[in-house]
Short mmCIF file of N, CA and C in Angstrom, two decimals:
data_model
loop_
_atom_site.label_atom_id
_atom_site.label_comp_id
_atom_site.label_asym_id
_atom_site.label_seq_id
_atom_site.Cartn_x
_atom_site.Cartn_y
_atom_site.Cartn_z
N LEU D 1 -50.23 -40.29 35.99
CA LEU D 1 -48.81 -40.74 36.57
C LEU D 1 -47.99 -40.38 37.21
N GLU D 2 -47.89 -38.71 37.23
CA GLU D 2 -47.46 -37.75 37.65
C GLU D 2 -48.11 -37.74 38.97
N PHE D 3 -49.21 -37.90 39.16
CA PHE D 3 -50.39 -37.95 40.62
C PHE D 3 -49.65 -39.22 40.89
N ARG D 4 -49.54 -39.96 40.54
CA ARG D 4 -48.71 -41.38 41.14
C ARG D 4 -47.41 -40.83 41.81
N ARG D 5 -47.20 -40.53 41.30
CA ARG D 5 -45.32 -40.26 41.85
C ARG D 5 -45.34 -39.23 42.99
N VAL D 6 -46.55 -38.09 42.78
CA VAL D 6 -46.64 -37.32 43.64
C VAL D 6 -46.56 -37.96 45.24
N LEU D 7 -48.04 -38.79 45.37
CA LEU D 7 -48.61 -39.46 45.97
C LEU D 7 -47.58 -40.30 46.96
N PHE D 8 -46.91 -41.13 46.07
CA PHE D 8 -45.87 -41.82 46.49
C PHE D 8 -44.68 -41.06 47.36
N ARG D 9 -43.85 -40.10 46.96
CA ARG D 9 -43.33 -39.47 47.06
C ARG D 9 -43.89 -38.58 48.50
N SER D 10 -45.12 -38.44 48.96
CA SER D 10 -45.61 -37.83 49.70
C SER D 10 -45.82 -38.83 51.15
N TRP D 11 -45.81 -39.86 50.64
CA TRP D 11 -46.23 -41.18 51.80
C TRP D 11 -44.71 -42.04 51.87
N LEU D 12 -43.79 -41.76 51.48
CA LEU D 12 -42.42 -42.59 51.70
C LEU D 12 -42.07 -42.23 53.10
N GLY D 13 -42.06 -40.68 53.41
CA GLY D 13 -41.39 -40.61 54.90
C GLY D 13 -42.14 -41.48 55.88
N PRO D 14 -43.44 -41.36 55.96
CA PRO D 14 -44.09 -42.36 57.20
C PRO D 14 -44.33 -43.41 56.84
N LEU D 15 -44.26 -43.88 55.41
CA LEU D 15 -43.85 -45.65 55.53
C LEU D 15 -42.52 -46.15 55.71
N LEU D 16 -41.70 -45.62 55.26
CA LEU D 16 -40.62 -45.77 56.05
C LEU D 16 -40.61 -46.20 57.32
N LEU D 17 -41.06 -44.98 58.07
CA LEU D 17 -40.85 -44.88 59.55
C LEU D 17 -41.97 -45.86 60.23
N SER D 18 -43.33 -46.09 59.68
CA SER D 18 -43.96 -47.14 60.06
C SER D 18 -43.47 -48.27 59.89
N ALA D 19 -42.79 -48.75 58.91
CA ALA D 19 -42.15 -49.73 58.73
C ALA D 19 -40.82 -50.34 59.41
N LEU D 20 -40.54 -48.95 60.08
CA LEU D 20 -39.08 -49.36 61.17
C LEU D 20 -40.12 -49.84 62.23
N GLY D 21 -40.84 -49.18 62.93
CA GLY D 21 -41.49 -49.42 63.92
C GLY D 21 -42.18 -51.03 63.86
N ILE D 22 -42.90 -50.96 62.64
CA ILE D 22 -43.45 -52.39 62.66
C ILE D 22 -42.19 -53.61 62.62
N PHE D 23 -41.38 -53.65 62.09
CA PHE D 23 -40.45 -54.49 62.20
C PHE D 23 -39.58 -54.26 63.60
N ALA D 24 -39.73 -53.36 64.35
CA ALA D 24 -39.34 -53.21 66.00
C ALA D 24 -40.02 -54.08 66.74
N VAL D 25 -41.41 -53.91 66.54
CA VAL D 25 -42.45 -54.93 66.91
C VAL D 25 -42.03 -56.47 66.82
N ALA D 26 -42.25 -56.76 65.12
CA ALA D 26 -42.13 -57.97 64.77
C ALA D 26 -40.50 -58.65 65.10
N ARG D 27 -39.92 -58.07 65.33
CA ARG D 27 -38.34 -58.54 65.72
C ARG D 27 -38.34 -58.81 67.45
N GLY D 28 -39.55 -58.36 68.42
CA GLY D 28 -39.33 -58.43 69.43
C GLY D 28 -38.35 -57.59 70.12
N GLU D 29 -38.03 -56.48 69.53
CA GLU D 29 -36.96 -55.44 70.19
C GLU D 29 -38.17 -54.61 71.24
N ILE D 30 -39.54 -54.24 70.91
CA ILE D 30 -40.52 -53.74 72.12
C ILE D 30 -41.17 -55.11 72.43
N ARG D 31 -41.48 -54.70 73.90
CA ARG D 31 -42.26 -55.93 74.61
C ARG D 31 -43.35 -55.10 74.89
N PHE D 32 -44.33 -56.24 75.00
CA PHE D 32 -46.06 -55.58 75.41
C PHE D 32 -46.25 -54.65 76.51
N GLY D 33 -45.09 -55.07 77.20
CA GLY D 33 -45.35 -53.90 77.99
C GLY D 33 -44.96 -52.08 78.21
N GLU D 34 -43.57 -52.29 77.27
CA GLU D 34 -43.34 -50.99 76.65
C GLU D 34 -44.43 -50.69 75.85
N LEU D 35 -44.95 -51.20 75.32
CA LEU D 35 -46.26 -50.74 74.37
C LEU D 35 -47.43 -50.17 75.41
N PHE D 36 -47.86 -50.79 75.82
CA PHE D 36 -48.97 -50.72 76.85
C PHE D 36 -48.57 -49.23 77.56
N GLY D 37 -47.41 -49.19 78.40
CA GLY D 37 -46.85 -48.21 78.70
C GLY D 37 -46.80 -47.23 77.86
N LEU D 38 -46.54 -46.84 76.59
CA LEU D 38 -46.55 -46.01 75.70
C LEU D 38 -48.12 -45.33 75.24
N ILE D 39 -48.91 -46.47 75.22
CA ILE D 39 -50.21 -46.06 75.06
C ILE D 39 -50.55 -45.41 76.31
N ARG D 40 -50.17 -45.60 77.53
CA ARG D 40 -50.56 -44.96 78.50
C ARG D 40 -50.31 -43.97 78.81
N HIS D 41 -49.07 -43.44 78.68
CA HIS D 41 -48.60 -42.19 78.58
C HIS D 41 -48.89 -41.08 77.22
N VAL D 42 -49.26 -41.46 76.64
CA VAL D 42 -49.25 -40.77 74.80
C VAL D 42 -51.05 -41.18 74.56
N PRO D 43 -51.71 -39.75 75.52
CA PRO D 43 -53.10 -40.30 75.29
C PRO D 43 -53.57 -39.76 73.48
N MET D 44 -52.98 -39.36 72.71
CA MET D 44 -53.34 -38.80 71.46
C MET D 44 -53.44 -40.84 71.06
N LEU D 45 -52.86 -41.69 71.53
CA LEU D 45 -53.11 -42.73 70.43
C LEU D 45 -54.56 -43.29 71.21
N TRP D 46 -54.85 -43.02 72.33
CA TRP D 46 -56.61 -43.71 72.82
C TRP D 46 -57.53 -42.85 71.71
N GLY D 47 -57.32 -41.65 71.50
CA GLY D 47 -57.93 -40.91 70.24
C GLY D 47 -57.92 -41.52 68.97
N PHE D 48 -56.80 -41.90 68.51
CA PHE D 48 -56.50 -42.84 67.29
C PHE D 48 -57.04 -44.28 67.20
N ALA D 49 -57.48 -45.26 68.64
CA ALA D 49 -58.14 -46.17 68.65
C ALA D 49 -59.32 -45.98 68.61
N ILE D 50 -59.86 -44.96 69.51
CA ILE D 50 -61.49 -44.82 69.33
C ILE D 50 -62.07 -44.24 67.76
N TYR D 51 -61.18 -43.58 67.13
CA TYR D 51 -61.40 -42.85 65.76
C TYR D 51 -61.53 -44.20 64.73
N LEU D 52 -60.75 -45.17 65.11
CA LEU D 52 -60.41 -46.47 64.08
C LEU D 52 -61.73 -47.14 64.39
N VAL D 53 -61.94 -47.47 65.62
CA VAL D 53 -63.07 -48.44 66.10
C VAL D 53 -64.42 -47.58 65.38
N LEU D 54 -64.40 -46.35 65.88
CA LEU D 54 -65.93 -45.37 65.53
C LEU D 54 -66.00 -45.72 64.24
N TYR D 55 -65.05 -45.38 63.39
CA TYR D 55 -65.26 -45.49 61.95
C TYR D 55 -65.54 -46.76 61.39
N ILE D 56 -64.88 -47.98 61.77
CA ILE D 56 -65.27 -49.18 61.30
C ILE D 56 -66.50 -49.55 61.46
N PHE D 57 -66.78 -49.44 63.07
CA PHE D 57 -67.85 -49.56 63.57
C PHE D 57 -69.49 -48.55 62.33
N LEU D 58 -69.19 -47.41 62.12
CA LEU D 58 -69.83 -46.92 61.21
C LEU D 58 -70.23 -47.46 60.33
N THR D 59 -69.23 -47.20 59.71
CA THR D 59 -69.10 -47.63 57.70
C THR D 59 -69.67 -49.25 58.26
N ILE D 60 -69.78 -50.03 59.23
CA ILE D 60 -70.64 -51.44 58.58
C ILE D 60 -71.57 -51.28 59.42
N TYR D 61 -72.13 -50.56 60.20
CA TYR D 61 -73.40 -50.22 60.58
C TYR D 61 -74.75 -49.77 59.43
N HIS D 62 -73.75 -48.72 58.68
CA HIS D 62 -74.66 -47.89 57.51
C HIS D 62 -74.08 -48.64 56.30
N HIS D 63 -73.57 -49.65 56.24
CA HIS D 63 -73.67 -50.55 55.17
C HIS D 63 -72.89 -48.94 53.96
N GLU D 64 -71.69 -48.59 54.56
CA GLU D 64 -70.94 -47.57 53.66
C GLU D 64 -69.82 -48.95 52.64
N SER D 65 -69.45 -48.38 51.74
CA SER D 65 -68.64 -49.33 51.07
C SER D 65 -66.96 -49.08 51.80
N PHE D 66 -66.48 -50.09 51.66
CA PHE D 66 -65.11 -50.11 51.99
C PHE D 66 -63.78 -49.19 51.35
N LYS D 67 -63.95 -48.75 50.27
CA LYS D 67 -63.21 -48.29 49.78
C LYS D 67 -62.60 -46.77 49.99
N ASP D 68 -63.39 -46.22 51.35
CA ASP D 68 -62.97 -45.28 52.09
C ASP D 68 -61.82 -45.72 53.30
N PHE D 69 -61.31 -46.65 53.18
CA PHE D 69 -60.38 -47.40 54.39
C PHE D 69 -59.21 -46.13 53.80
N GLY D 70 -58.80 -46.08 53.10
CA GLY D 70 -57.58 -45.09 52.74
C GLY D 70 -57.30 -44.36 53.85
N ASN D 71 -58.55 -43.62 54.09
CA ASN D 71 -58.66 -42.44 55.37
C ASN D 71 -57.72 -42.82 56.65
N LEU D 72 -58.18 -44.31 56.82
CA LEU D 72 -57.90 -44.95 58.00
C LEU D 72 -55.90 -44.95 58.22
N ILE D 73 -55.41 -44.87 57.11
CA ILE D 73 -54.04 -45.72 57.20
C ILE D 73 -52.69 -44.71 57.93
N PRO D 74 -53.21 -43.18 57.55
CA PRO D 74 -52.49 -42.38 58.84
C PRO D 74 -52.30 -43.01 59.96
N PHE D 75 -54.21 -43.56 60.37
CA PHE D 75 -54.23 -43.66 62.37
C PHE D 75 -53.58 -44.78 62.29
N LEU D 76 -53.67 -45.95 61.35
CA LEU D 76 -52.94 -47.37 61.74
C LEU D 76 -51.19 -47.14 62.03
N LEU D 77 -50.72 -46.22 61.05
CA LEU D 77 -49.55 -46.20 60.86
C LEU D 77 -49.07 -45.38 62.30
N ALA D 78 -49.36 -44.13 62.46
CA ALA D 78 -48.90 -43.61 63.45
C ALA D 78 -48.37 -43.86 64.44
N PRO D 79 -49.16 -44.97 65.29
CA PRO D 79 -48.75 -45.63 66.45
C PRO D 79 -47.07 -46.01 66.11
N PHE D 80 -46.84 -46.62 65.04
CA PHE D 80 -45.44 -47.59 64.34
C PHE D 80 -44.52 -46.48 64.39
N ILE D 81 -44.77 -45.10 63.87
CA ILE D 81 -43.94 -43.75 63.82
C ILE D 81 -43.76 -43.19 65.03
N LEU D 82 -44.64 -43.37 65.99
CA LEU D 82 -44.16 -43.02 67.48
C LEU D 82 -43.48 -44.06 68.14
N ILE D 83 -43.38 -45.10 67.69
CA ILE D 83 -42.48 -46.00 68.09
C ILE D 83 -41.21 -45.94 67.92
N VAL D 84 -41.02 -45.52 66.64
CA VAL D 84 -39.28 -44.92 66.20
C VAL D 84 -39.05 -43.70 66.62
N VAL D 85 -39.90 -42.69 67.08
CA VAL D 85 -39.58 -41.75 67.44
C VAL D 85 -39.40 -42.17 68.85
N TRP D 86 -39.75 -42.65 69.80
CA TRP D 86 -39.90 -42.69 70.73
C TRP D 86 -38.56 -43.29 71.44
N ARG D 87 -38.27 -44.66 70.61
CA ARG D 87 -36.96 -45.09 71.01
C ARG D 87 -36.01 -44.20 70.40
N ASN D 88 -35.69 -43.54 69.47
CA ASN D 88 -35.03 -42.89 68.90
C ASN D 88 -34.34 -41.40 69.69
N LYS D 89 -35.36 -40.98 70.01
CA LYS D 89 -35.40 -39.87 71.19
C LYS D 89 -34.38 -38.31 70.27
N PRO D 90 -35.14 -38.15 69.02
CA PRO D 90 -34.60 -37.43 68.56
C PRO D 90 -34.73 -35.80 69.45
N ASN D 91 -33.66 -35.25 68.71
CA ASN D 91 -33.76 -33.77 69.13
C ASN D 91 -35.03 -32.77 68.95
N LEU D 92 -35.58 -32.33 70.03
CA LEU D 92 -36.81 -31.58 69.40
C LEU D 92 -36.64 -30.01 68.67
N ALA D 93 -35.14 -29.71 68.82
CA ALA D 93 -35.06 -28.39 68.15
C ALA D 93 -35.04 -28.74 66.71
N TYR D 94 -34.48 -30.04 66.23
CA TYR D 94 -34.68 -30.05 65.02
C TYR D 94 -36.19 -29.52 64.15
N PHE D 95 -36.85 -30.61 64.94
CA PHE D 95 -38.61 -30.31 64.91
C PHE D 95 -39.23 -28.78 65.00
N TRP D 96 -38.52 -28.08 65.79
CA TRP D 96 -38.86 -26.57 65.64
C TRP D 96 -38.35 -25.71 64.58
N PHE D 97 -37.04 -25.84 64.13
CA PHE D 97 -36.36 -25.95 62.89
C PHE D 97 -37.30 -26.27 61.75
N GLY D 98 -37.73 -26.77 61.95
CA GLY D 98 -38.34 -27.44 60.49
C GLY D 98 -39.88 -27.26 60.50
N CYS D 99 -39.87 -26.73 61.77
CA CYS D 99 -41.94 -26.06 61.93
C CYS D 99 -41.43 -24.46 60.66
N ALA D 100 -40.25 -23.87 61.62
CA ALA D 100 -39.68 -22.56 60.98
C ALA D 100 -39.63 -22.48 59.91
N SER D 101 -39.05 -23.59 59.22
CA SER D 101 -38.41 -23.54 57.74
C SER D 101 -39.83 -23.54 56.92
N GLY D 102 -40.98 -24.70 57.21
CA GLY D 102 -41.87 -25.03 56.62
C GLY D 102 -42.56 -23.83 56.36
N ALA D 103 -42.98 -23.16 57.62
CA ALA D 103 -43.78 -21.83 57.54
C ALA D 103 -43.47 -20.65 56.89
N LEU D 104 -41.84 -20.70 56.92
CA LEU D 104 -41.39 -19.55 56.08
C LEU D 104 -41.36 -19.87 54.34
N LEU D 105 -41.03 -21.21 54.12
CA LEU D 105 -41.49 -21.66 52.75
C LEU D 105 -43.08 -21.47 52.25
N ALA D 106 -43.89 -21.71 53.18
CA ALA D 106 -45.54 -21.23 52.95
C ALA D 106 -45.79 -19.87 53.05
N PHE D 107 -45.14 -19.26 53.29
CA PHE D 107 -45.00 -17.68 53.08
C PHE D 107 -44.47 -16.94 51.67
N VAL D 108 -43.31 -17.75 51.53
CA VAL D 108 -42.85 -17.46 50.54
C VAL D 108 -43.91 -17.50 49.13
N ILE D 109 -44.41 -19.34 49.17
CA ILE D 109 -45.08 -20.00 48.11
C ILE D 109 -46.49 -18.78 48.11
N GLY D 110 -47.06 -18.74 49.25
CA GLY D 110 -48.22 -17.47 49.27
C GLY D 110 -48.03 -16.39 49.04
N ALA D 111 -46.87 -15.65 49.03
CA ALA D 111 -46.47 -14.44 48.92
C ALA D 111 -46.89 -14.28 47.16
N THR D 112 -45.82 -15.26 46.81
CA THR D 112 -45.57 -15.34 45.23
C THR D 112 -46.97 -15.53 44.46
N GLN D 113 -47.77 -16.38 44.86
CA GLN D 113 -48.92 -16.64 44.38
C GLN D 113 -49.56 -15.36 44.57
N VAL D 114 -50.22 -14.51 45.68
CA VAL D 114 -51.10 -13.67 45.64
C VAL D 114 -50.20 -12.31 44.94
N TYR D 115 -48.90 -11.95 45.35
CA TYR D 115 -48.56 -10.73 44.84
C TYR D 115 -47.96 -11.06 43.34
N LEU D 116 -47.31 -11.78 42.91
CA LEU D 116 -46.70 -11.95 42.01
C LEU D 116 -47.60 -12.39 40.66
N LEU D 117 -48.52 -13.69 41.04
CA LEU D 117 -49.20 -14.14 40.29
C LEU D 117 -50.61 -13.93 40.53
N ASN D 118 -50.65 -12.76 41.03
CA ASN D 118 -52.23 -12.28 41.34
C ASN D 118 -53.56 -13.12 41.60
N ILE D 119 -53.25 -14.04 42.14
CA ILE D 119 -54.23 -14.92 42.99
C ILE D 119 -54.90 -14.73 43.71
N GLU D 120 -55.85 -14.85 43.77
CA GLU D 120 -56.79 -14.15 44.96
C GLU D 120 -56.78 -14.64 46.81
N ARG D 121 -56.47 -15.87 46.23
CA ARG D 121 -56.16 -16.63 47.89
C ARG D 121 -55.10 -17.67 47.39
N ALA D 122 -53.91 -17.48 48.52
CA ALA D 122 -52.71 -18.58 48.34
C ALA D 122 -53.35 -20.17 48.32
N PHE D 123 -52.96 -21.00 47.73
CA PHE D 123 -53.81 -22.26 48.02
C PHE D 123 -52.38 -23.21 47.63
N GLY D 124 -51.07 -22.88 47.63
CA GLY D 124 -49.84 -23.82 47.85
C GLY D 124 -49.94 -24.56 46.48
N PHE D 125 -49.97 -25.91 46.48
CA PHE D 125 -50.11 -26.88 45.60
C PHE D 125 -51.32 -27.73 45.67
N ARG D 126 -52.48 -27.41 46.28
CA ARG D 126 -53.48 -28.23 46.73
C ARG D 126 -54.81 -27.20 47.09
N HIS D 127 -55.00 -26.87 48.07
CA HIS D 127 -56.43 -26.32 48.40
C HIS D 127 -56.22 -24.91 49.41
N ALA D 128 -56.52 -24.31 49.43
CA ALA D 128 -56.37 -23.11 50.22
C ALA D 128 -56.42 -23.25 51.82
N ILE D 129 -57.74 -23.96 51.91
CA ILE D 129 -57.57 -24.05 53.42
C ILE D 129 -56.71 -25.01 53.95
N SER D 130 -56.57 -26.42 53.41
CA SER D 130 -55.50 -26.96 53.92
C SER D 130 -54.20 -26.25 54.07
N PHE D 131 -53.78 -25.59 52.92
CA PHE D 131 -52.37 -24.90 52.99
C PHE D 131 -52.38 -23.49 54.38
N GLY D 132 -53.29 -23.00 54.00
CA GLY D 132 -53.61 -22.07 55.40
C GLY D 132 -53.47 -22.61 56.93
N ASP D 133 -54.36 -23.62 57.01
CA ASP D 133 -53.98 -24.62 58.24
C ASP D 133 -52.75 -25.05 58.79
N THR D 134 -52.42 -25.82 57.60
CA THR D 134 -50.90 -26.10 57.88
C THR D 134 -49.85 -25.18 58.16
N ALA D 135 -49.86 -24.16 57.36
CA ALA D 135 -49.26 -23.06 57.40
C ALA D 135 -49.29 -22.28 58.98
N VAL D 136 -50.17 -22.47 59.32
CA VAL D 136 -50.44 -21.59 61.13
C VAL D 136 -50.04 -22.88 61.91
N ILE D 137 -50.33 -23.94 61.62
CA ILE D 137 -49.34 -24.75 62.56
C ILE D 137 -48.51 -25.02 62.68
N LEU D 138 -47.63 -25.09 61.33
CA LEU D 138 -46.30 -24.74 61.17
C LEU D 138 -45.58 -23.57 61.97
N GLY D 139 -46.17 -22.56 61.86
CA GLY D 139 -45.72 -21.29 62.49
C GLY D 139 -46.12 -21.43 64.05
N THR D 140 -46.98 -22.20 64.60
CA THR D 140 -47.54 -22.38 65.81
C THR D 140 -46.22 -23.38 66.60
N GLY D 141 -46.08 -24.30 65.88
CA GLY D 141 -45.20 -25.02 66.20
C GLY D 141 -43.83 -23.92 65.72
N ALA D 142 -43.72 -23.42 65.42
CA ALA D 142 -42.01 -22.50 65.76
C ALA D 142 -42.25 -21.65 66.77
N LEU D 143 -43.38 -20.71 66.89
CA LEU D 143 -43.20 -20.19 68.09
C LEU D 143 -43.50 -20.63 69.49
N VAL D 144 -44.19 -21.92 69.78
CA VAL D 144 -44.09 -22.58 70.30
C VAL D 144 -42.37 -23.44 71.08
N GLY D 145 -41.68 -23.54 69.90
CA GLY D 145 -40.25 -23.94 70.29
C GLY D 145 -39.47 -22.64 70.61
N LEU D 146 -39.64 -21.51 70.32
CA LEU D 146 -39.48 -20.30 70.68
C LEU D 146 -39.75 -20.51 72.62
N LEU D 147 -41.12 -20.54 72.66
CA LEU D 147 -41.09 -20.23 73.98
C LEU D 147 -40.52 -21.69 75.10
N TYR D 148 -40.64 -22.69 74.12
CA TYR D 148 -40.55 -23.74 75.20
C TYR D 148 -39.11 -23.99 75.19
N CYS D 149 -38.23 -24.03 74.62
CA CYS D 149 -37.02 -24.58 74.50
C CYS D 149 -36.11 -23.10 74.50
N LYS D 150 -36.07 -22.41 75.45
CA LYS D 150 -35.13 -21.04 75.72
C LYS D 150 -33.65 -21.71 75.90
N SER D 151 -33.59 -22.31 76.77
CA SER D 151 -32.29 -23.01 77.23
C SER D 151 -31.68 -23.37 76.03
N ALA D 152 -32.43 -24.22 75.11
CA ALA D 152 -31.93 -24.99 74.22
C ALA D 152 -31.30 -24.27 73.21
N LEU D 153 -31.89 -22.77 73.02
CA LEU D 153 -31.80 -22.07 71.82
C LEU D 153 -30.10 -21.11 72.20
N GLN D 154 -29.10 -20.96 71.71
CA GLN D 154 -28.11 -20.99 72.66
C GLN D 154 -27.32 -19.41 71.95
N TYR D 155 -28.19 -19.39 70.65
CA TYR D 155 -27.80 -18.26 69.91
C TYR D 155 -28.93 -17.50 69.77
N ALA D 156 -28.90 -15.96 69.22
CA ALA D 156 -29.86 -14.85 69.01
C ALA D 156 -30.36 -15.43 67.84
N TYR D 157 -29.56 -15.94 66.68
CA TYR D 157 -29.94 -16.09 65.72
C TYR D 157 -30.92 -17.76 65.63
N GLN D 158 -30.78 -18.30 66.42
CA GLN D 158 -31.91 -19.34 66.45
C GLN D 158 -33.20 -18.59 66.75
N LYS D 159 -33.37 -17.94 68.09
CA LYS D 159 -34.67 -17.41 68.42
C LYS D 159 -35.32 -16.39 67.44
N ILE D 160 -34.18 -15.53 66.44
CA ILE D 160 -34.95 -14.81 65.36
C ILE D 160 -35.58 -15.53 64.50
N TYR D 161 -34.78 -16.73 63.86
CA TYR D 161 -35.45 -17.50 63.41
C TYR D 161 -36.56 -18.18 63.58
N LEU D 162 -36.85 -18.85 64.94
CA LEU D 162 -38.28 -19.39 64.66
C LEU D 162 -38.98 -17.86 65.03
N LEU D 163 -38.60 -16.86 65.53
CA LEU D 163 -39.74 -15.70 65.55
C LEU D 163 -40.41 -15.53 64.23
N ILE D 164 -39.27 -15.65 63.15
CA ILE D 164 -39.57 -15.20 62.01
C ILE D 164 -40.04 -16.19 61.25
N GLY D 165 -39.94 -17.63 61.61
CA GLY D 165 -41.11 -18.56 60.95
C GLY D 165 -42.36 -18.93 61.40
N GLY D 166 -42.48 -18.34 62.69
CA GLY D 166 -44.20 -18.28 63.26
C GLY D 166 -44.37 -17.28 62.64
N VAL D 167 -44.32 -16.15 62.73
CA VAL D 167 -44.78 -14.77 62.09
C VAL D 167 -45.28 -15.23 60.05
N SER D 168 -44.19 -15.81 59.94
CA SER D 168 -44.31 -16.22 58.45
C SER D 168 -45.42 -17.12 58.61
N GLY D 169 -45.90 -18.18 59.14
CA GLY D 169 -46.67 -19.14 59.36
C GLY D 169 -47.99 -18.51 59.12
N LEU D 170 -47.97 -17.41 60.06
CA LEU D 170 -49.40 -16.93 60.04
C LEU D 170 -49.87 -16.17 59.44
N LEU D 171 -48.73 -15.30 58.68
CA LEU D 171 -49.27 -14.24 57.15
C LEU D 171 -49.41 -15.12 56.33
N ALA D 172 -48.75 -16.57 56.21
CA ALA D 172 -49.43 -17.22 54.98
C ALA D 172 -50.73 -17.74 55.34
N SER D 173 -51.04 -17.78 56.66
CA SER D 173 -52.46 -18.98 56.50
C SER D 173 -53.29 -17.02 56.16
N LEU D 174 -52.94 -16.24 56.66
CA LEU D 174 -53.66 -14.62 56.26
C LEU D 174 -53.76 -14.46 54.50
N LEU D 175 -52.99 -14.98 53.91
CA LEU D 175 -52.58 -14.92 52.40
C LEU D 175 -53.36 -16.04 51.75
N SER D 176 -54.02 -17.13 52.76
CA SER D 176 -54.80 -17.97 51.79
C SER D 176 -56.64 -18.00 52.15
N GLY D 177 -56.55 -16.85 53.20
CA GLY D 177 -58.15 -16.62 53.64
C GLY D 177 -58.17 -17.72 54.49
N SER D 178 -57.80 -18.73 54.85
CA SER D 178 -58.66 -19.80 55.71
C SER D 178 -58.49 -19.14 57.40
N LYS D 179 -59.50 -19.74 57.61
CA LYS D 179 -59.64 -19.48 59.42
C LYS D 179 -59.20 -20.58 60.57
N GLY D 180 -59.49 -22.06 59.96
CA GLY D 180 -59.61 -23.30 61.03
C GLY D 180 -58.59 -23.17 61.49
N GLY D 181 -57.61 -23.02 60.81
CA GLY D 181 -56.02 -23.39 61.53
C GLY D 181 -56.10 -22.45 62.75
N TRP D 182 -56.62 -21.10 62.89
CA TRP D 182 -56.38 -20.47 63.64
C TRP D 182 -56.73 -20.93 65.12
N LEU D 183 -57.44 -21.91 65.15
CA LEU D 183 -57.92 -22.70 66.78
C LEU D 183 -56.76 -23.13 67.23
N SER D 184 -55.38 -23.55 66.86
CA SER D 184 -54.47 -23.99 67.21
C SER D 184 -53.62 -22.92 68.22
N LEU D 185 -54.18 -21.51 67.89
CA LEU D 185 -53.53 -20.94 68.56
C LEU D 185 -54.04 -20.53 69.87
N LEU D 186 -55.50 -20.96 69.93
CA LEU D 186 -55.99 -21.18 71.08
C LEU D 186 -55.80 -22.69 72.14
N MET D 187 -55.38 -23.61 71.39
CA MET D 187 -54.96 -24.37 72.28
C MET D 187 -53.74 -24.68 73.01
N VAL D 188 -53.06 -23.79 72.29
CA VAL D 188 -51.56 -23.42 72.88
C VAL D 188 -51.36 -22.42 73.97
#
């Protein structure tokens, strides 16, 4: 029962955002021309579409069961979330400060687990690899915000917070012992 509550809470935000996007399309607030323009300007959506088609084709071709289609839900809902974000045009600084806050929190959790609880690898609340990969990506997001938006950051404490968040994400990843997320640094 507790697992279902945690699962529901972790999916609540994406489900609400995707529902807003679905309602916008259903009510006709978004025209098909706008949708195709969005798809043309966001190459990530092409990757989602290709992944969905290949996954479904290979599942049918190899006579696999359809019980694993739960893995496709994020890829089906992401375009609708993108519609909501695209229409409302939120301030990117909030995203970067959210990345810094998440990375800082990941570092606090990781340091607590390794140094206070004497656990060999920090794992957050799930698994060490996903914890470390998420932490380094959050840290990278904070560092990108620091480099990308110098003009929007008016105060020195904003820049310092993004820097601390970025370094904290990298340190949290080191505490977890995972290495896969470090490829995100090369992509940036």
